XYZ file of C-alpha atoms in Angstrom:
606
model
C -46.825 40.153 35.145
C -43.835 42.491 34.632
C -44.373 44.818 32.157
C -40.671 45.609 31.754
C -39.346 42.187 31.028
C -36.041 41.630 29.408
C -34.568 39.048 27.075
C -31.930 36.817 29.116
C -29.583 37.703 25.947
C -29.731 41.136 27.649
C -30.428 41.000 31.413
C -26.958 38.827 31.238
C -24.456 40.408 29.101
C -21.166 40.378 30.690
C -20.630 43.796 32.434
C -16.380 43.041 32.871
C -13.659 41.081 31.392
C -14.815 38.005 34.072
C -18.296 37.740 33.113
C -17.024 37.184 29.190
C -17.359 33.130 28.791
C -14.445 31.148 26.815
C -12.410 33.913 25.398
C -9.862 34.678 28.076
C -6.807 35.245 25.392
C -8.506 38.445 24.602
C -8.987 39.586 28.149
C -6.077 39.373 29.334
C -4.494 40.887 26.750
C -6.861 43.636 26.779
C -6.619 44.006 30.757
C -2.565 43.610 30.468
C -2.805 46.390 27.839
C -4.712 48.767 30.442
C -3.087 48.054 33.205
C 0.680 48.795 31.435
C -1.015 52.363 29.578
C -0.518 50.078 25.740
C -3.280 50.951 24.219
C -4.177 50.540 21.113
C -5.312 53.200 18.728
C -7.677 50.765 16.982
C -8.809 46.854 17.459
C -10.457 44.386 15.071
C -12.554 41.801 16.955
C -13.652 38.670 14.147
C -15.527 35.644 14.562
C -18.762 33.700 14.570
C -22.047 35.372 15.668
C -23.073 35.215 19.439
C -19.449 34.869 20.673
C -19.260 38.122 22.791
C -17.522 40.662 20.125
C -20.133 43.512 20.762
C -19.658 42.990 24.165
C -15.859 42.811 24.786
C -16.098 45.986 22.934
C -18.237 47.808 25.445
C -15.959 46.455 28.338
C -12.957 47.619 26.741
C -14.379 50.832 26.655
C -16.332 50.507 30.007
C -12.662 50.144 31.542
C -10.583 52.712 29.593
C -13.079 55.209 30.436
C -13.998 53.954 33.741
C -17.511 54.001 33.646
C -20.043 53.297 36.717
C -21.335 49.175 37.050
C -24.918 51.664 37.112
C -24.815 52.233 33.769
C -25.122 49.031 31.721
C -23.872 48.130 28.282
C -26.867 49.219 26.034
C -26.566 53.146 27.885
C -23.129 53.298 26.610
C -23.579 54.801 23.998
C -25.732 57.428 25.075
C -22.731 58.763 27.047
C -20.943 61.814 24.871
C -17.420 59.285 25.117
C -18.534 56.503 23.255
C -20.126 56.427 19.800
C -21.318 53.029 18.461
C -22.080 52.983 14.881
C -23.805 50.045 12.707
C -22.202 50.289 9.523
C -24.447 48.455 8.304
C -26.946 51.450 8.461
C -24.179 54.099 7.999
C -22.237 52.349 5.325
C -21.555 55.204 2.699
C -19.123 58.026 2.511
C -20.803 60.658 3.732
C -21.429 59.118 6.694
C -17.738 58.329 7.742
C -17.323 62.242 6.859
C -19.131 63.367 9.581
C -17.843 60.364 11.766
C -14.596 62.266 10.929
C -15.787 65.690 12.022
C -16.980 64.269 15.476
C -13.678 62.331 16.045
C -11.969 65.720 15.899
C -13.858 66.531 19.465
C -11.979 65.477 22.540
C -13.816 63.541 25.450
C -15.410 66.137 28.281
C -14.732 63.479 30.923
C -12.526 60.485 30.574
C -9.451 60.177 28.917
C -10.545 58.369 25.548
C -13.211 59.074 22.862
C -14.305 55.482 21.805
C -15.746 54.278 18.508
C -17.287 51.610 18.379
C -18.080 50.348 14.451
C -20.319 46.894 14.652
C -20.310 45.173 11.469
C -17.542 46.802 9.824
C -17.814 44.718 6.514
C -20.407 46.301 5.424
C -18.570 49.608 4.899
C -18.019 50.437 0.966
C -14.684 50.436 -0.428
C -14.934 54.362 -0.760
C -15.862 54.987 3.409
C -12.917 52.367 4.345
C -10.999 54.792 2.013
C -12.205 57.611 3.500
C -11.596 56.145 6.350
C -8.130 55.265 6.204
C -6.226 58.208 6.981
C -7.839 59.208 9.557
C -7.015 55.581 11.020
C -3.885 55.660 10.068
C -2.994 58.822 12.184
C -5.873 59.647 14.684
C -5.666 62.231 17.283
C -4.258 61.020 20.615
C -7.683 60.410 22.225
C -9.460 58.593 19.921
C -9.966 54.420 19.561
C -11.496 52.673 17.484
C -12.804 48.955 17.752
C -14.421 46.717 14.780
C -16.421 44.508 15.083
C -17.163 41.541 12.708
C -18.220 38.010 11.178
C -16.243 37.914 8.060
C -12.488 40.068 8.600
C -12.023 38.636 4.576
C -13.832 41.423 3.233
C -12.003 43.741 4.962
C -9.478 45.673 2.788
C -5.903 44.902 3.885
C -4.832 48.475 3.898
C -7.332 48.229 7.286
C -6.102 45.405 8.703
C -2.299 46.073 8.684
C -3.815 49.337 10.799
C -5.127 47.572 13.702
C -5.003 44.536 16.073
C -6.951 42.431 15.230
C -8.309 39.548 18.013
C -10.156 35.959 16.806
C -12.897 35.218 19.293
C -13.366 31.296 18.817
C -16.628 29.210 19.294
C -17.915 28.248 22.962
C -17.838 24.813 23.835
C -20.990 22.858 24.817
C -19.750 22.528 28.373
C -19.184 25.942 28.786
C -22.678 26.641 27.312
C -24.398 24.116 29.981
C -22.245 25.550 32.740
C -23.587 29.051 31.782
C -26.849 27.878 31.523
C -27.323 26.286 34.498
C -26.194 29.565 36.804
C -28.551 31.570 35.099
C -31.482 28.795 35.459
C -30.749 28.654 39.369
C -30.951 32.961 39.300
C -33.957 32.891 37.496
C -35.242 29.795 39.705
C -35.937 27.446 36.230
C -35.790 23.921 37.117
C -33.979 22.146 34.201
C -32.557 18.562 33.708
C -28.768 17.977 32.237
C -30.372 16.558 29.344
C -32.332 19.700 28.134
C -29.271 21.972 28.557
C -27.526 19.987 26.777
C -29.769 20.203 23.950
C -30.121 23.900 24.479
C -26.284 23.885 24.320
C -25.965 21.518 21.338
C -28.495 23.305 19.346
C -26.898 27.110 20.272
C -23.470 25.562 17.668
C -21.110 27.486 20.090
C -23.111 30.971 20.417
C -23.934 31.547 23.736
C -26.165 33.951 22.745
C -28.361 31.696 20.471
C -28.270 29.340 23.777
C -30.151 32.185 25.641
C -32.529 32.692 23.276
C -33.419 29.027 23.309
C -33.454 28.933 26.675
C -35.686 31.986 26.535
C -38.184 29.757 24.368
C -38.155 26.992 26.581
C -39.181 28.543 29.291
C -42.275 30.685 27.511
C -43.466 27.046 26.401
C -42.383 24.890 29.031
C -43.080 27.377 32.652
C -40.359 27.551 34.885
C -40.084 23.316 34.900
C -38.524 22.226 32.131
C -38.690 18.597 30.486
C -36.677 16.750 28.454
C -39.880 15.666 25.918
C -41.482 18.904 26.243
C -38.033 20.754 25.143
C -37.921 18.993 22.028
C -41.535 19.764 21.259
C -40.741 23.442 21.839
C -37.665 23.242 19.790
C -38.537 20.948 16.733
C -35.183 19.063 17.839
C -34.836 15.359 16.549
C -35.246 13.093 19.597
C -32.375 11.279 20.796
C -34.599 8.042 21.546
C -35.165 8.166 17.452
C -32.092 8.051 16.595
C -30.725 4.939 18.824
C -34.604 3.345 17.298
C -33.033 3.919 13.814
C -29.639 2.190 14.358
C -31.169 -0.666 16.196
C -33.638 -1.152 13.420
C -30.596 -1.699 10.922
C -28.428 -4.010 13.866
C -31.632 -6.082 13.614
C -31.939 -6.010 9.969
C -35.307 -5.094 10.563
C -37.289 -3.782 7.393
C -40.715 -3.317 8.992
C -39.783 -1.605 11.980
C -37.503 0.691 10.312
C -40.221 1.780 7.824
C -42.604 2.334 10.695
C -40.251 4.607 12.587
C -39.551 6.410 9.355
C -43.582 6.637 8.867
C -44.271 8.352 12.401
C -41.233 10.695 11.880
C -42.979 11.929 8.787
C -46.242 12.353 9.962
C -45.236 13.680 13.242
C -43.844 16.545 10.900
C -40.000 15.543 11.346
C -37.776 17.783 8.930
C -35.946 14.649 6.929
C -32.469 17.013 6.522
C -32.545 17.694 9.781
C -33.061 14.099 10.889
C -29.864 13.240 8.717
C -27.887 15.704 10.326
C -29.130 14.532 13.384
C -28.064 10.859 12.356
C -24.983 11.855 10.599
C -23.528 13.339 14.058
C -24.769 10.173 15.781
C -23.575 7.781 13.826
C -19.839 10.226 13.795
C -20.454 9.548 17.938
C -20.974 6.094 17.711
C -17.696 5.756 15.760
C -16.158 7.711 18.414
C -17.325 5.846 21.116
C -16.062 2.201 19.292
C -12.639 3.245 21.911
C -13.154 3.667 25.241
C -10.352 6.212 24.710
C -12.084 8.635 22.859
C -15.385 9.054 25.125
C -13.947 12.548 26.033
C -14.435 13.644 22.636
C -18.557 13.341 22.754
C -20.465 16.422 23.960
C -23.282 14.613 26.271
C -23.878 13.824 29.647
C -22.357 10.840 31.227
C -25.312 8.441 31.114
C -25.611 9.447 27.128
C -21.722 8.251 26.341
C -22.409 5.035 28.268
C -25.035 4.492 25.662
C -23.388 5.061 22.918
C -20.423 2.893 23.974
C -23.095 0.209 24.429
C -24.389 0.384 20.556
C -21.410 1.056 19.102
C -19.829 -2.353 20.123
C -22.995 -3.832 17.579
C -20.533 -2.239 14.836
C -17.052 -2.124 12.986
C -15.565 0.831 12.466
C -15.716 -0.177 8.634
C -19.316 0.117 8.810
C -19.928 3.144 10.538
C -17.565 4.688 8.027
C -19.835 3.033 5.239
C -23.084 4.541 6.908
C -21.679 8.205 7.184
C -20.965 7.860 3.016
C -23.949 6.480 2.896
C -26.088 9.583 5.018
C -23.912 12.103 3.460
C -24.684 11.301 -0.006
C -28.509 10.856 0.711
C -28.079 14.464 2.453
C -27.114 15.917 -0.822
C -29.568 13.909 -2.884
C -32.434 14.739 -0.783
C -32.168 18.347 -1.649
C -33.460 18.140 -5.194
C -35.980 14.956 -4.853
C -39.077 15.446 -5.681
C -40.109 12.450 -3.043
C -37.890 12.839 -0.057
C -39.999 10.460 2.087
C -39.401 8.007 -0.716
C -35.341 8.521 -0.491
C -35.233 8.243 3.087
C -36.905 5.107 3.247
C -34.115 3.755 0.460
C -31.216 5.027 2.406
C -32.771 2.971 5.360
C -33.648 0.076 3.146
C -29.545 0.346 2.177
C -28.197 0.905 5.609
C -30.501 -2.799 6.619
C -29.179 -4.911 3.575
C -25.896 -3.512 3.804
C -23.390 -6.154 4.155
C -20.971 -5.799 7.437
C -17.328 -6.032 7.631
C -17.076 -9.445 9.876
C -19.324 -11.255 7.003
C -17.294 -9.720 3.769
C -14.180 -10.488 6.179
C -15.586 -14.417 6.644
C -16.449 -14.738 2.947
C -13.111 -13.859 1.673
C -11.918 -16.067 3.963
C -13.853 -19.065 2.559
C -12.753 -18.046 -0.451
C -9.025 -18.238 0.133
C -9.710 -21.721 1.769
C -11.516 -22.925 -1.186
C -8.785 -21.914 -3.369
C -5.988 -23.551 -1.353
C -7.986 -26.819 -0.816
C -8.585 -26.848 -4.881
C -5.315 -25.738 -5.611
C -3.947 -28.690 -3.579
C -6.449 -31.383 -4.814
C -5.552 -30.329 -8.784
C -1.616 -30.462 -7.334
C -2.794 -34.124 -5.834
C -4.227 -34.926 -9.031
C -1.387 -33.900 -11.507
C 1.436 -35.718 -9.302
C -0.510 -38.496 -8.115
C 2.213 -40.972 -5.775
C 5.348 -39.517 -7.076
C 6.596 -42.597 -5.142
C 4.607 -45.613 -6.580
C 6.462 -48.123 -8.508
C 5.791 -48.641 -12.225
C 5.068 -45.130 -12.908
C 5.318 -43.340 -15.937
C 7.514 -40.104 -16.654
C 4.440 -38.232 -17.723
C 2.828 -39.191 -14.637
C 4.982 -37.779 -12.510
C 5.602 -34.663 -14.736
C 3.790 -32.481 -12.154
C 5.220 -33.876 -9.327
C 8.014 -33.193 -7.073
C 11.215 -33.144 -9.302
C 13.654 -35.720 -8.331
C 17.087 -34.522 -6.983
C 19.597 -34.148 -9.990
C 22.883 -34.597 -8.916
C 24.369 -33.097 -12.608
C 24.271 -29.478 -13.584
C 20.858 -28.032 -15.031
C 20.565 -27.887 -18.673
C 22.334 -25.265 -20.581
C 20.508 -22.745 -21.985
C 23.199 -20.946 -23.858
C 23.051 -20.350 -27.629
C 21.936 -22.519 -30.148
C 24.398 -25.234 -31.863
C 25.640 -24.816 -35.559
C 23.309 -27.393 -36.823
C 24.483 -26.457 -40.652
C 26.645 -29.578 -40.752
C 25.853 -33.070 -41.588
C 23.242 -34.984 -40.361
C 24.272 -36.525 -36.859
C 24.353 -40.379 -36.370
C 21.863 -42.205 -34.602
C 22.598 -42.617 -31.104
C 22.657 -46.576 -30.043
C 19.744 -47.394 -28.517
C 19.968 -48.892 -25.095
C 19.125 -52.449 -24.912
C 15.401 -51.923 -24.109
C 14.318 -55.079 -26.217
C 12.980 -54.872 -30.142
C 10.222 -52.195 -29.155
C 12.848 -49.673 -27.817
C 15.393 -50.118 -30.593
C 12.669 -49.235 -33.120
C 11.650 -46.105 -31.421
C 15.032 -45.333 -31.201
C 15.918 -46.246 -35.272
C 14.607 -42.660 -36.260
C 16.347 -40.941 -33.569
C 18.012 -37.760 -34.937
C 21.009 -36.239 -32.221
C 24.279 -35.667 -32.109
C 26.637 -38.077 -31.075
C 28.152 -37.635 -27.245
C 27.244 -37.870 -23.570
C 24.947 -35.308 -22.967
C 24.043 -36.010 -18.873
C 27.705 -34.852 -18.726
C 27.321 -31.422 -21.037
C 24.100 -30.746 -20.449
C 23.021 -32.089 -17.195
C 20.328 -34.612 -16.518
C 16.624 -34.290 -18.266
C 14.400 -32.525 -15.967
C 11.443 -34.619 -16.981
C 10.763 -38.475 -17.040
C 12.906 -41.529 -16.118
C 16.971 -41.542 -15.866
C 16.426 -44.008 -19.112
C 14.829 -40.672 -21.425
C 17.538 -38.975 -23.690
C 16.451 -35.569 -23.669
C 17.762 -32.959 -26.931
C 20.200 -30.156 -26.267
C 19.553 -27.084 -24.929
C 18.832 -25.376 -27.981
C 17.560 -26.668 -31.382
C 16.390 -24.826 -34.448
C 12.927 -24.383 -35.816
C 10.552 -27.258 -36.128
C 10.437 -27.455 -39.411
C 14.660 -28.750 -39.222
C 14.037 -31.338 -37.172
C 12.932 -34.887 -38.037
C 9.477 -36.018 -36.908
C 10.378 -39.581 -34.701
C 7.795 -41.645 -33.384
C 6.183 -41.198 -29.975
C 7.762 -42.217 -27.258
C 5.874 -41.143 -24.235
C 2.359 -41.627 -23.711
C -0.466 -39.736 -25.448
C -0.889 -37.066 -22.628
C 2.180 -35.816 -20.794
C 5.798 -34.705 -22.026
C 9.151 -36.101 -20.695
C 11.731 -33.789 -21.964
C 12.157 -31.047 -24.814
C 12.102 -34.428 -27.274
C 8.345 -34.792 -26.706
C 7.808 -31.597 -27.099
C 9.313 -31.310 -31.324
C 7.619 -34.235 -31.857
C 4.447 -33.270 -31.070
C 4.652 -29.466 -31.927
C 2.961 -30.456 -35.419
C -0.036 -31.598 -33.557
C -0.157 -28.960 -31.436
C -0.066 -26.261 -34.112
C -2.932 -28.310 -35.874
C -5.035 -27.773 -32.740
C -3.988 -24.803 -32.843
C -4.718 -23.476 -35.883
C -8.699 -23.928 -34.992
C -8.882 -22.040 -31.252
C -6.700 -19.007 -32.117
C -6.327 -16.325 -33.888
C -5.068 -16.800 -37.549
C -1.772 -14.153 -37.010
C -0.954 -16.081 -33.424
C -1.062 -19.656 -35.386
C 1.192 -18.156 -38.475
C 3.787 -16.773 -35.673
C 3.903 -19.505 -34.019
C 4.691 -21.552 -36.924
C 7.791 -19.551 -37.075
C 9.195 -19.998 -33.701
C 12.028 -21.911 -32.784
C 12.098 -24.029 -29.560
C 15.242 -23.810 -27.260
C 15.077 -24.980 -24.023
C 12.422 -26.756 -21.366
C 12.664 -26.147 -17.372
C 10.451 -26.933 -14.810
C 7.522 -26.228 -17.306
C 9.082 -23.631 -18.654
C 8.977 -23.533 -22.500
C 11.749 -21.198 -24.211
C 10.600 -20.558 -27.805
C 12.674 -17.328 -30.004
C 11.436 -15.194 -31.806
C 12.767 -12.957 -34.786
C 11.499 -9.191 -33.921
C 9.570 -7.492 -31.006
C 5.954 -7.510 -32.171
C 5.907 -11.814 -32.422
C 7.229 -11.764 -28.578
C 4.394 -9.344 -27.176
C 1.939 -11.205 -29.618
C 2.872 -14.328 -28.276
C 3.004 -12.681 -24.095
C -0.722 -11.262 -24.903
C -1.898 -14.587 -25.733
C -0.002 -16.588 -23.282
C -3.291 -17.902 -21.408
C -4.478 -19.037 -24.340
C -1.440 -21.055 -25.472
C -0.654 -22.542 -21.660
C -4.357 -23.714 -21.910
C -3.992 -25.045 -25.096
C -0.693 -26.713 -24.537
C -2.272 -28.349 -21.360
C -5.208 -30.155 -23.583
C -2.402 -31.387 -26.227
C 0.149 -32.280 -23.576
C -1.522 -33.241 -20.560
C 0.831 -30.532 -18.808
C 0.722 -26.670 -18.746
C 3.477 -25.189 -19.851
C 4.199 -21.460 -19.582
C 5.751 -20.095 -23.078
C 8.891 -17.306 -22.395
C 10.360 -15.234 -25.740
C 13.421 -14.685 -26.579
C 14.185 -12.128 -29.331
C 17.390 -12.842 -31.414
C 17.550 -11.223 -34.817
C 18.881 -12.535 -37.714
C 20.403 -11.534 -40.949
C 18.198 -9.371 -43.027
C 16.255 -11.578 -45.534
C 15.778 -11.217 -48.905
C 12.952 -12.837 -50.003
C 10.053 -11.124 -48.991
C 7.962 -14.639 -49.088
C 9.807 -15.216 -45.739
C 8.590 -12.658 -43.892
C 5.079 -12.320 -41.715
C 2.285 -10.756 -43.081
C 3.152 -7.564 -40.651
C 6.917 -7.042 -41.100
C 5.378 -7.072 -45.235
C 2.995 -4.372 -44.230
C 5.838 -2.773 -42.726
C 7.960 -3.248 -46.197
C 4.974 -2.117 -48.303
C 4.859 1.553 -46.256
C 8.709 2.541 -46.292
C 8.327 1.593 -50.160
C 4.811 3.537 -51.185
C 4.575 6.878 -49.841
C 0.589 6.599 -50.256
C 0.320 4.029 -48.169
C 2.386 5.888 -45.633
C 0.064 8.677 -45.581
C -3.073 6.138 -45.058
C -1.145 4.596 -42.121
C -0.021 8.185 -40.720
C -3.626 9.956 -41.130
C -5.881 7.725 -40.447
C -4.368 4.865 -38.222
C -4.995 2.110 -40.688
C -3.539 -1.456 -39.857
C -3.371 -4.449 -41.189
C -6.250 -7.269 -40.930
C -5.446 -10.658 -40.508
């Protein structure tokens, strides 16, 4: 056994600017900067832990100074031309004092005295202060290089003092490329697989990857296994995690609850099993496009798989699942029964509903809305076409072609003058000359002035455009059948009925403004109604489902009610006006009322 072993973290630290994995943009720089005499006085060298800082340090000042390939990185600093410092051990102001006192000494071989500081961050303001003149304007053979994992908490009066270089994570292939030359030196047989995991596991320090390699080989010999790595490691198995998401494609309670059982009691950590799950359900979305393969960090055999189980899959529900995971994640930290939560969140992810069936159930429902849409359209119109059909019949059917102009709906007529004449009835036999006795309208061809009814039979006469309030119009018989309208005429004559039914399904201020409308116009089941002032046309829009409904059981037809405000002279009597233009009255004339209505928000009850 040799006594002297050393960690692979140190038998293979780089000894040159080639040996450095995945941060070329620093060497070169630094090796352009050598070979054209640029140096720097002073370098900052940030990033993640494990990346190679501490060690492009010592190169850089392995190659400035020219030191022998005998003398590796750790004996550096027992050489009198390079100091290396951890500041966080020497972190106060005395000690950058007598840093300052031995930067003052030239070299006594090589050209540069080089300090290296690891861990600069953890200097206190006062030593970076102390500091900063003497970095600011050091002698000619002194250089300094920093080194550390969060540049933010250096000051900036530091920073704007040196170059500073960001060393950027290693990528997993990189890692397993590494890996693998240093398991053929050291004769360590090793699958794909396993370095993969190694790499994986390492998040982009190479360093961390040699000390995991380091473990595997203490507990798995110089053979390692797939199985036995993840023993050695506590890493969730890959296996598991393609078990879980099969579980859920099969919708599978019993066998989810079982894997989720020996994960437990095989000692599984359940956050790290999410995070584990989390990234392979983020893969499997990746791997839904052939396209995007590249992007997975796994062997080739791995991303086959996943393309494989990600077809089982929409993208919609892999996007579901990762909401899903995340927010058990956070959950999980403060339950008091995390096996309990993670058997939920698998419970969820199995009776979650997928995209294709929500997709095929809003379909049916679109169909089943066209089909009844058309069979109430079938119902209303009947056979447009049938002889012997009545006006109201065909009230919801296709509207015949008009060959006259569409009814006016201009202004209302003076009706202040003297009562019209009867219009002559046509010669429809006794029956239609009686209905026709009581008929109130003005004298005149109206097809020609106002254009042809746009309800019932050519024989209807339909009113003008506009006509004035109910209540100045005379009731006339009926003349259409008990359900179903044939022209404005139907609808003043039975407007009385329709405010007695009213009256006893709405709301007592709807049925008092409604009273007080005046009806102007009807087209294509379009009612025009006016109103006298703003708050009876947005009473009367609020409650417009409730008046088309109610309309349809007293007509037979809906009919959609539109306002139209037109204000009139200012009335006098106060006995004319609503209950709310009163309440309105009674606050501009008592100031205490006022003050209610301002301070407390009182209105009025109906």
């Amino acid at each position: 056994m040799n006594q002297n072993y050393r960690a692979l973290t140190r038998t293979y630290r780089p000894q040159s600017f080639e040996d450095i994995v995945s941060q070329e943009h620093v060497s070169n720089t630094l090796k352009n900067a050598i070979r054209d005499n640029r140096l720097s006085h002073a370098y900052m060298f940030c990033g993640p832990r494990g990346v190679g800082k501490t060690t492009m340090a010592r190169v850089l000042a392995r190659a400035v100074n020219e030191v022998s390939d005998v003398v590796d990185g750790e004996s550096l600093s027992r050489t009198l031309n390079i100091v290396e410092m951890d500041a966080a051990s020497n972190r106060k102001i005395e000690d950058v004092r007598s840093l300052k006192e031995v930067i003052r000494v030239p070299p006594q071989n090589g050209r540069y005295k080089i300090f290296i500081i690891d861990e600069v961050h953890m200097l206190t303001k006062e030593a970076f202060n102390a500091l900063l003149k003497t970095l600011e304007e050091p002698p000619a053979h002194a250089i300094f290089i920093f080194a550390t994992t969060e540049p933010h908490k250096i000051l900036p009066t530091i920073l704007s003092r040196v170059q500073r270089f960001d060393f950027k994570r290693i990528s997993v292939g990189e890692i397993v490329d590494r890996l693998r030359t240093i398991s053929e030196k050291e004769s360590i047989r090793i699958d794909d697989e396993s370095l993969h995991v190694i790499a994986k596991r390492a998040d982009g320090a190479l360093r961390d990857a040699l000390g995991l390699m380091d473990q595997a080989i203490a507990f798995c010999g110089d053979q390692i296994e797939y199985k036995e790595l993840l023993r050695a490691l506590n890493v969730v198995d890959r296996d598991d995690l393609f078990s879980f998401m099969q579980a859920v494609k099969a919708r599978n309670s019993l066998e989810g609850l079982t894997l989720i059982r020996g994960l437990l009691q095989a000692g599984t950590d359940i956050q790290e099993f999410l995070g584990s799950l989390t990234e392979h359900i983020r893969n499997l979305y990746v791997a839904h496009s052939s396209k995007r393969l590249h992007l997975l960090e796994a062997t080739e055999e791995t991303r086959k798989r996943y393309a494989r189980q990600a077809g089982d899959y929409s993208e919609n529900d892999l996007m579901r699942m990762l909401h899903l995971v995340s927010e058990a994640q956070l959950k999980l930290k403060e339950a008091q029964q995390p096996g309990v939560h993670f058997e939920i969140l698998m419970l969820k992810l199995i009776h979650m509903s997928h995209s294709k069936e929500l997709d095929t159930l809003l379909s049916e429902l679109q169909d089943l809305k066209k089909n009844s849409s058309n069979e109430e359209l079938n119902e209303t119109s009947g056979s447009a076409a049938r002889p012997g059909m009545s006006g109201a019949e065909r009230v919801s059917g296709p509207e015949p072609d008009r060959s006259g102009p569409e009814p006016d709906s201009g202004p209302m007529p003076d009706r202040s003058g003297p009562e019209p004449d009867s219009r002559p009835a046509p010669d429809n036999g006794p029956a239609g000359q009686k209905m026709e006795e009581n008929r109130t309208e003005p004298p005149g061809n109206y097809d020609g002035l106002y254009g042809r009814p746009s309800f019932g039979d050519k024989d209807i006469r339909t009113a003008p455009a506009a006509v004035h309030s109910v209540s100045e119009v005379k009731a006339s018989p009926k003349s259409t059948p008990a359900n179903g309208i044939n022209g404005i005429r139907d609808v003043i004559d039975k407007w009385e009925e329709f405010l007695v039914y009213l009256e006893k399904k709405a709301p007592r201020v709807l049925y008092l403004q409604m009273q007080r409308v005046k009806i102007s116009s009807l087209k294509e089941r379009r009612l025009q109604v006016i109103v006298d002032n703003e708050f009876a046309r947005q009473l009367v829009e609020e409650n417009q489902d409730l008046l088309s409904n109610s309309l349809k059981e007293e007509f037979g037809v809906s009919l959609k009610i539109h306002c139209k405000v037109e204000r009139g002279e200012k009335k006098e009597n106060s006995g004319s006006l609503s209950p709310y233009e009163q309440f309105k009255e009674l606050q501009k004339k008592d100031p205490h009322i006022r003050t209610l209505v301002e301070l407390f928000g009182a209105e009025l009850e109906y």
